[in-house]
């Protein structure tokens, strides 16, 4: 732990924090090897159901108060540290707008098998039916695809789907019917995709990605059969099926609307692009920064994922050396930083205040 006892900031807000793996055990689908390969760590396969790495997380998995939270040291979670010094971690403007909530969850995700057809509730649905403050819009940046894999996502319906048809799919677990009614989006390394709340989606096997999302763990599963011991109650978040299906976007999505979810990067500064369409900005932001030499960054709370190369993150009180596969939390309170070296990062940030 950094020694900044004379500093009014919380000690953990006084320097970049190198984050180790944080993979909840026994998730419903297979994965984990792709995360190990990305991080450059051994993969034992002891628990083949660890497909998600909660990076710099103040969010726990649904049904638990603690699983998924980043632990900084024994007895201290990141959530507790942020609550103790929200301005040091998040900045005064963020706190004035959103309070002590980072408004962001970042994951590394590896699909060891095709991820089930599912959707996430909207903010309004979560407030009305789940006693939650927000739903879950998410976006992906693909960082690796297994050799020989025809990588894809299924997103949105190609035609309007009635409640009766969706109910029949769920009751009969007619996965072929679900997938046949969805757009298939090819994915390669570097692809991005925004997935708004309510939109049905699935991800093919063999894909490793960085996911930004609203900080909840809420999923309604149209498909649940064959994924561990998932029950109907798990699939519907404990709601009756009719209510749960009220969260589903049953509209026909025009191919152009689906293409708009995968709009390529938007330049914002020299060497820096914004990864996701502007529709994502009110939920989260993700910059891909290509570093050759020195790149200055303004003070901001962010999660840095090093995609390749070797870099030094310098701030007014020190520096941290990082390489491909590292993940780092950068608190607002350390002030502006410089990236020095050669490599590529994703800097994930909350919505602007």
PDB file of N, CA and C in Angstrom, residues 136-199:
ATOM      1  N   UNK A 136     -28.901  -1.509 -17.396  1.00  0.00           N
ATOM      2  CA  UNK A 136     -27.582  -1.852 -17.907  1.00  0.00           C
ATOM      3  C   UNK A 136     -27.519  -1.707 -19.420  1.00  0.00           C
ATOM      4  N   UNK A 137     -26.934  -0.624 -19.856  1.00  0.00           N
ATOM      5  CA  UNK A 137     -26.457  -0.500 -21.231  1.00  0.00           C
ATOM      6  C   UNK A 137     -24.970  -0.846 -21.204  1.00  0.00           C
ATOM      7  N   UNK A 138     -24.496  -1.536 -22.237  1.00  0.00           N
ATOM      8  CA  UNK A 138     -23.101  -1.973 -22.253  1.00  0.00           C
ATOM      9  C   UNK A 138     -22.513  -1.783 -23.645  1.00  0.00           C
ATOM     10  N   UNK A 139     -21.203  -1.901 -23.744  1.00  0.00           N
ATOM     11  CA  UNK A 139     -20.513  -1.829 -25.032  1.00  0.00           C
ATOM     12  C   UNK A 139     -19.253  -2.669 -24.961  1.00  0.00           C
ATOM     13  N   UNK A 140     -18.834  -3.191 -26.104  1.00  0.00           N
ATOM     14  CA  UNK A 140     -17.695  -4.117 -26.162  1.00  0.00           C
ATOM     15  C   UNK A 140     -16.624  -3.593 -27.110  1.00  0.00           C
ATOM     16  N   UNK A 141     -15.390  -3.894 -26.756  1.00  0.00           N
ATOM     17  CA  UNK A 141     -14.251  -3.714 -27.654  1.00  0.00           C
ATOM     18  C   UNK A 141     -13.539  -5.058 -27.733  1.00  0.00           C
ATOM     19  N   UNK A 142     -13.482  -5.644 -28.911  1.00  0.00           N
ATOM     20  CA  UNK A 142     -12.936  -6.989 -29.082  1.00  0.00           C
ATOM     21  C   UNK A 142     -11.411  -6.911 -29.083  1.00  0.00           C
ATOM     22  N   UNK A 143     -10.771  -7.704 -28.211  1.00  0.00           N
ATOM     23  CA  UNK A 143      -9.312  -7.647 -28.105  1.00  0.00           C
ATOM     24  C   UNK A 143      -8.637  -8.936 -28.555  1.00  0.00           C
ATOM     25  N   UNK A 144      -9.374 -10.040 -28.678  1.00  0.00           N
ATOM     26  CA  UNK A 144      -8.776 -11.286 -29.161  1.00  0.00           C
ATOM     27  C   UNK A 144      -9.879 -12.205 -29.664  1.00  0.00           C
ATOM     28  N   UNK A 145      -9.535 -12.989 -30.688  1.00  0.00           N
ATOM     29  CA  UNK A 145     -10.447 -14.004 -31.232  1.00  0.00           C
ATOM     30  C   UNK A 145      -9.640 -15.286 -31.388  1.00  0.00           C
ATOM     31  N   UNK A 146     -10.164 -16.388 -30.885  1.00  0.00           N
ATOM     32  CA  UNK A 146      -9.454 -17.660 -30.968  1.00  0.00           C
ATOM     33  C   UNK A 146      -9.256 -18.074 -32.426  1.00  0.00           C
ATOM     34  N   UNK A 147      -8.156 -18.752 -32.677  1.00  0.00           N
ATOM     35  CA  UNK A 147      -7.824 -19.172 -34.036  1.00  0.00           C
ATOM     36  C   UNK A 147      -8.918 -20.072 -34.602  1.00  0.00           C
ATOM     37  N   UNK A 148      -9.288 -19.782 -35.836  1.00  0.00           N
ATOM     38  CA  UNK A 148     -10.273 -20.601 -36.527  1.00  0.00           C
ATOM     39  C   UNK A 148     -11.718 -20.319 -36.168  1.00  0.00           C
ATOM     40  N   UNK A 149     -11.964 -19.340 -35.310  1.00  0.00           N
ATOM     41  CA  UNK A 149     -13.319 -19.034 -34.858  1.00  0.00           C
ATOM     42  C   UNK A 149     -13.979 -18.039 -35.809  1.00  0.00           C
ATOM     43  N   UNK A 150     -15.217 -18.312 -36.165  1.00  0.00           N
ATOM     44  CA  UNK A 150     -16.043 -17.369 -36.926  1.00  0.00           C
ATOM     45  C   UNK A 150     -16.746 -16.485 -35.903  1.00  0.00           C
ATOM     46  N   UNK A 151     -16.099 -15.401 -35.511  1.00  0.00           N
ATOM     47  CA  UNK A 151     -16.573 -14.590 -34.393  1.00  0.00           C
ATOM     48  C   UNK A 151     -17.771 -13.743 -34.812  1.00  0.00           C
ATOM     49  N   UNK A 152     -18.753 -13.673 -33.916  1.00  0.00           N
ATOM     50  CA  UNK A 152     -19.965 -12.916 -34.236  1.00  0.00           C
ATOM     51  C   UNK A 152     -20.710 -12.569 -32.952  1.00  0.00           C
ATOM     52  N   UNK A 153     -21.627 -11.627 -33.097  1.00  0.00           N
ATOM     53  CA  UNK A 153     -22.639 -11.363 -32.085  1.00  0.00           C
ATOM     54  C   UNK A 153     -23.997 -11.433 -32.770  1.00  0.00           C
ATOM     55  N   UNK A 154     -25.008 -11.832 -32.027  1.00  0.00           N
ATOM     56  CA  UNK A 154     -26.394 -11.737 -32.482  1.00  0.00           C
ATOM     57  C   UNK A 154     -27.026 -10.592 -31.704  1.00  0.00           C
ATOM     58  N   UNK A 155     -27.595  -9.613 -32.419  1.00  0.00           N
ATOM     59  CA  UNK A 155     -28.062  -8.382 -31.768  1.00  0.00           C
ATOM     60  C   UNK A 155     -29.355  -7.902 -32.412  1.00  0.00           C
ATOM     61  N   UNK A 156     -30.401  -7.730 -31.633  1.00  0.00           N
ATOM     62  CA  UNK A 156     -31.634  -7.127 -32.124  1.00  0.00           C
ATOM     63  C   UNK A 156     -32.404  -8.031 -33.059  1.00  0.00           C
ATOM     64  N   UNK A 157     -33.694  -7.802 -33.152  1.00  0.00           N
ATOM     65  CA  UNK A 157     -34.557  -8.632 -33.995  1.00  0.00           C
ATOM     66  C   UNK A 157     -34.639  -8.079 -35.422  1.00  0.00           C
ATOM     67  N   UNK A 158     -34.688  -8.983 -36.370  1.00  0.00           N
ATOM     68  CA  UNK A 158     -34.833  -8.606 -37.779  1.00  0.00           C
ATOM     69  C   UNK A 158     -36.277  -8.291 -38.144  1.00  0.00           C
ATOM     70  N   UNK A 159     -37.186  -8.600 -37.244  1.00  0.00           N
ATOM     71  CA  UNK A 159     -38.616  -8.326 -37.453  1.00  0.00           C
ATOM     72  C   UNK A 159     -39.247  -8.099 -36.090  1.00  0.00           C
ATOM     73  N   UNK A 160     -40.415  -7.498 -36.088  1.00  0.00           N
ATOM     74  CA  UNK A 160     -41.097  -7.312 -34.818  1.00  0.00           C
ATOM     75  C   UNK A 160     -41.512  -8.674 -34.262  1.00  0.00           C
ATOM     76  N   UNK A 161     -41.287  -8.847 -32.982  1.00  0.00           N
ATOM     77  CA  UNK A 161     -41.602 -10.108 -32.310  1.00  0.00           C
ATOM     78  C   UNK A 161     -42.705  -9.844 -31.293  1.00  0.00           C
ATOM     79  N   UNK A 162     -43.746 -10.639 -31.334  1.00  0.00           N
ATOM     80  CA  UNK A 162     -44.853 -10.452 -30.401  1.00  0.00           C
ATOM     81  C   UNK A 162     -44.491 -11.010 -29.026  1.00  0.00           C
ATOM     82  N   UNK A 163     -45.210 -10.537 -28.022  1.00  0.00           N
ATOM     83  CA  UNK A 163     -45.028 -11.087 -26.676  1.00  0.00           C
ATOM     84  C   UNK A 163     -45.332 -12.571 -26.660  1.00  0.00           C
ATOM     85  N   UNK A 164     -46.330 -12.978 -27.419  1.00  0.00           N
ATOM     86  CA  UNK A 164     -46.706 -14.398 -27.461  1.00  0.00           C
ATOM     87  C   UNK A 164     -45.572 -15.248 -28.035  1.00  0.00           C
ATOM     88  N   UNK A 165     -44.924 -14.763 -29.094  1.00  0.00           N
ATOM     89  CA  UNK A 165     -43.827 -15.522 -29.673  1.00  0.00           C
ATOM     90  C   UNK A 165     -42.640 -15.584 -28.724  1.00  0.00           C
ATOM     91  N   UNK A 166     -42.310 -14.461 -28.092  1.00  0.00           N
ATOM     92  CA  UNK A 166     -41.205 -14.459 -27.136  1.00  0.00           C
ATOM     93  C   UNK A 166     -41.498 -15.389 -25.968  1.00  0.00           C
ATOM     94  N   UNK A 167     -42.745 -15.417 -25.530  1.00  0.00           N
ATOM     95  CA  UNK A 167     -43.134 -16.324 -24.442  1.00  0.00           C
ATOM     96  C   UNK A 167     -42.967 -17.773 -24.872  1.00  0.00           C
ATOM     97  N   UNK A 168     -43.381 -18.091 -26.098  1.00  0.00           N
ATOM     98  CA  UNK A 168     -43.241 -19.463 -26.601  1.00  0.00           C
ATOM     99  C   UNK A 168     -41.773 -19.850 -26.723  1.00  0.00           C
ATOM    100  N   UNK A 169     -40.940 -18.935 -27.176  1.00  0.00           N
ATOM    101  CA  UNK A 169     -39.491 -19.216 -27.242  1.00  0.00           C
ATOM    102  C   UNK A 169     -38.958 -19.561 -25.855  1.00  0.00           C
ATOM    103  N   UNK A 170     -39.334 -18.750 -24.881  1.00  0.00           N
ATOM    104  CA  UNK A 170     -38.829 -18.969 -23.525  1.00  0.00           C
ATOM    105  C   UNK A 170     -39.346 -20.290 -22.962  1.00  0.00           C
ATOM    106  N   UNK A 171     -40.641 -20.518 -23.062  1.00  0.00           N
ATOM    107  CA  UNK A 171     -41.221 -21.733 -22.482  1.00  0.00           C
ATOM    108  C   UNK A 171     -40.653 -22.991 -23.127  1.00  0.00           C
ATOM    109  N   UNK A 172     -40.435 -22.946 -24.446  1.00  0.00           N
ATOM    110  CA  UNK A 172     -39.917 -24.110 -25.149  1.00  0.00           C
ATOM    111  C   UNK A 172     -38.412 -24.109 -25.306  1.00  0.00           C
ATOM    112  N   UNK A 173     -37.746 -23.057 -24.802  1.00  0.00           N
ATOM    113  CA  UNK A 173     -36.300 -22.880 -24.997  1.00  0.00           C
ATOM    114  C   UNK A 173     -35.927 -23.125 -26.458  1.00  0.00           C
ATOM    115  N   UNK A 174     -36.662 -22.436 -27.332  1.00  0.00           N
ATOM    116  CA  UNK A 174     -36.461 -22.540 -28.779  1.00  0.00           C
ATOM    117  C   UNK A 174     -35.345 -21.581 -29.190  1.00  0.00           C
ATOM    118  N   UNK A 175     -34.112 -22.012 -28.957  1.00  0.00           N
ATOM    119  CA  UNK A 175     -32.962 -21.161 -29.222  1.00  0.00           C
ATOM    120  C   UNK A 175     -32.787 -20.928 -30.717  1.00  0.00           C
ATOM    121  N   UNK A 176     -33.037 -21.945 -31.521  1.00  0.00           N
ATOM    122  CA  UNK A 176     -32.925 -21.772 -32.975  1.00  0.00           C
ATOM    123  C   UNK A 176     -33.869 -20.680 -33.455  1.00  0.00           C
ATOM    124  N   UNK A 177     -35.071 -20.653 -32.902  1.00  0.00           N
ATOM    125  CA  UNK A 177     -36.025 -19.618 -33.286  1.00  0.00           C
ATOM    126  C   UNK A 177     -35.558 -18.233 -32.882  1.00  0.00           C
ATOM    127  N   UNK A 178     -35.022 -18.129 -31.674  1.00  0.00           N
ATOM    128  CA  UNK A 178     -34.511 -16.835 -31.213  1.00  0.00           C
ATOM    129  C   UNK A 178     -33.413 -16.326 -32.134  1.00  0.00           C
ATOM    130  N   UNK A 179     -32.389 -17.173 -32.360  1.00  0.00           N
ATOM    131  CA  UNK A 179     -31.236 -16.732 -33.143  1.00  0.00           C
ATOM    132  C   UNK A 179     -31.600 -16.450 -34.593  1.00  0.00           C
ATOM    133  N   UNK A 180     -32.549 -17.217 -35.139  1.00  0.00           N
ATOM    134  CA  UNK A 180     -32.956 -17.003 -36.531  1.00  0.00           C
ATOM    135  C   UNK A 180     -33.620 -15.647 -36.729  1.00  0.00           C
ATOM    136  N   UNK A 181     -34.164 -15.081 -35.637  1.00  0.00           N
ATOM    137  CA  UNK A 181     -34.857 -13.788 -35.732  1.00  0.00           C
ATOM    138  C   UNK A 181     -33.947 -12.614 -35.376  1.00  0.00           C
ATOM    139  N   UNK A 182     -32.633 -12.874 -35.233  1.00  0.00           N
ATOM    140  CA  UNK A 182     -31.720 -11.816 -34.797  1.00  0.00           C
ATOM    141  C   UNK A 182     -30.692 -11.500 -35.875  1.00  0.00           C
ATOM    142  N   UNK A 183     -30.206 -10.265 -35.861  1.00  0.00           N
ATOM    143  CA  UNK A 183     -29.132  -9.861 -36.758  1.00  0.00           C
ATOM    144  C   UNK A 183     -27.826 -10.514 -36.319  1.00  0.00           C
ATOM    145  N   UNK A 184     -27.051 -10.980 -37.278  1.00  0.00           N
ATOM    146  CA  UNK A 184     -25.728 -11.536 -36.994  1.00  0.00           C
ATOM    147  C   UNK A 184     -24.680 -10.495 -37.387  1.00  0.00           C
ATOM    148  N   UNK A 185     -23.850 -10.105 -36.430  1.00  0.00           N
ATOM    149  CA  UNK A 185     -22.846  -9.070 -36.632  1.00  0.00           C
ATOM    150  C   UNK A 185     -21.462  -9.709 -36.555  1.00  0.00           C
ATOM    151  N   UNK A 186     -20.684  -9.691 -37.647  1.00  0.00           N
ATOM    152  CA  UNK A 186     -19.339 -10.273 -37.588  1.00  0.00           C
ATOM    153  C   UNK A 186     -18.422  -9.431 -36.699  1.00  0.00           C
ATOM    154  N   UNK A 187     -17.519 -10.099 -35.996  1.00  0.00           N
ATOM    155  CA  UNK A 187     -16.592  -9.425 -35.095  1.00  0.00           C
ATOM    156  C   UNK A 187     -15.164  -9.839 -35.415  1.00  0.00           C
ATOM    157  N   UNK A 188     -14.254  -8.894 -35.329  1.00  0.00           N
ATOM    158  CA  UNK A 188     -12.825  -9.158 -35.451  1.00  0.00           C
ATOM    159  C   UNK A 188     -12.113  -8.368 -34.364  1.00  0.00           C
ATOM    160  N   UNK A 189     -10.833  -8.616 -34.176  1.00  0.00           N
ATOM    161  CA  UNK A 189     -10.064  -7.819 -33.228  1.00  0.00           C
ATOM    162  C   UNK A 189     -10.143  -6.346 -33.646  1.00  0.00           C
ATOM    163  N   UNK A 190     -10.514  -5.500 -32.713  1.00  0.00           N
ATOM    164  CA  UNK A 190     -10.702  -4.084 -33.002  1.00  0.00           C
ATOM    165  C   UNK A 190     -12.151  -3.679 -33.196  1.00  0.00           C
ATOM    166  N   UNK A 191     -13.047  -4.664 -33.410  1.00  0.00           N
ATOM    167  CA  UNK A 191     -14.471  -4.338 -33.538  1.00  0.00           C
ATOM    168  C   UNK A 191     -15.009  -3.771 -32.234  1.00  0.00           C
ATOM    169  N   UNK A 192     -15.999  -2.901 -32.355  1.00  0.00           N
ATOM    170  CA  UNK A 192     -16.716  -2.387 -31.188  1.00  0.00           C
ATOM    171  C   UNK A 192     -18.207  -2.528 -31.428  1.00  0.00           C
ATOM    172  N   UNK A 193     -18.970  -2.608 -30.343  1.00  0.00           N
ATOM    173  CA  UNK A 193     -20.418  -2.724 -30.465  1.00  0.00           C
ATOM    174  C   UNK A 193     -21.076  -2.176 -29.214  1.00  0.00           C
ATOM    175  N   UNK A 194     -22.018  -1.273 -29.398  1.00  0.00           N
ATOM    176  CA  UNK A 194     -22.848  -0.744 -28.320  1.00  0.00           C
ATOM    177  C   UNK A 194     -24.114  -1.585 -28.236  1.00  0.00           C
ATOM    178  N   UNK A 195     -24.486  -1.994 -27.026  1.00  0.00           N
ATOM    179  CA  UNK A 195     -25.694  -2.808 -26.829  1.00  0.00           C
ATOM    180  C   UNK A 195     -26.604  -2.081 -25.842  1.00  0.00           C
ATOM    181  N   UNK A 196     -27.602  -1.344 -26.337  1.00  0.00           N
ATOM    182  CA  UNK A 196     -28.491  -0.616 -25.430  1.00  0.00           C
ATOM    183  C   UNK A 196     -29.323  -1.560 -24.570  1.00  0.00           C
ATOM    184  N   UNK A 197     -29.747  -1.061 -23.417  1.00  0.00           N
ATOM    185  CA  UNK A 197     -30.630  -1.825 -22.547  1.00  0.00           C
ATOM    186  C   UNK A 197     -31.867  -2.276 -23.327  1.00  0.00           C
ATOM    187  N   UNK A 198     -32.306  -3.486 -23.047  1.00  0.00           N
ATOM    188  CA  UNK A 198     -33.506  -4.032 -23.669  1.00  0.00           C
ATOM    189  C   UNK A 198     -33.263  -4.826 -24.924  1.00  0.00           C
ATOM    190  N   UNK A 199     -32.133  -4.574 -25.603  1.00  0.00           N
ATOM    191  CA  UNK A 199     -31.875  -5.215 -26.893  1.00  0.00           C
ATOM    192  C   UNK A 199     -31.385  -6.650 -26.667  1.00  0.00           C
TER     193      UNK A 199
END
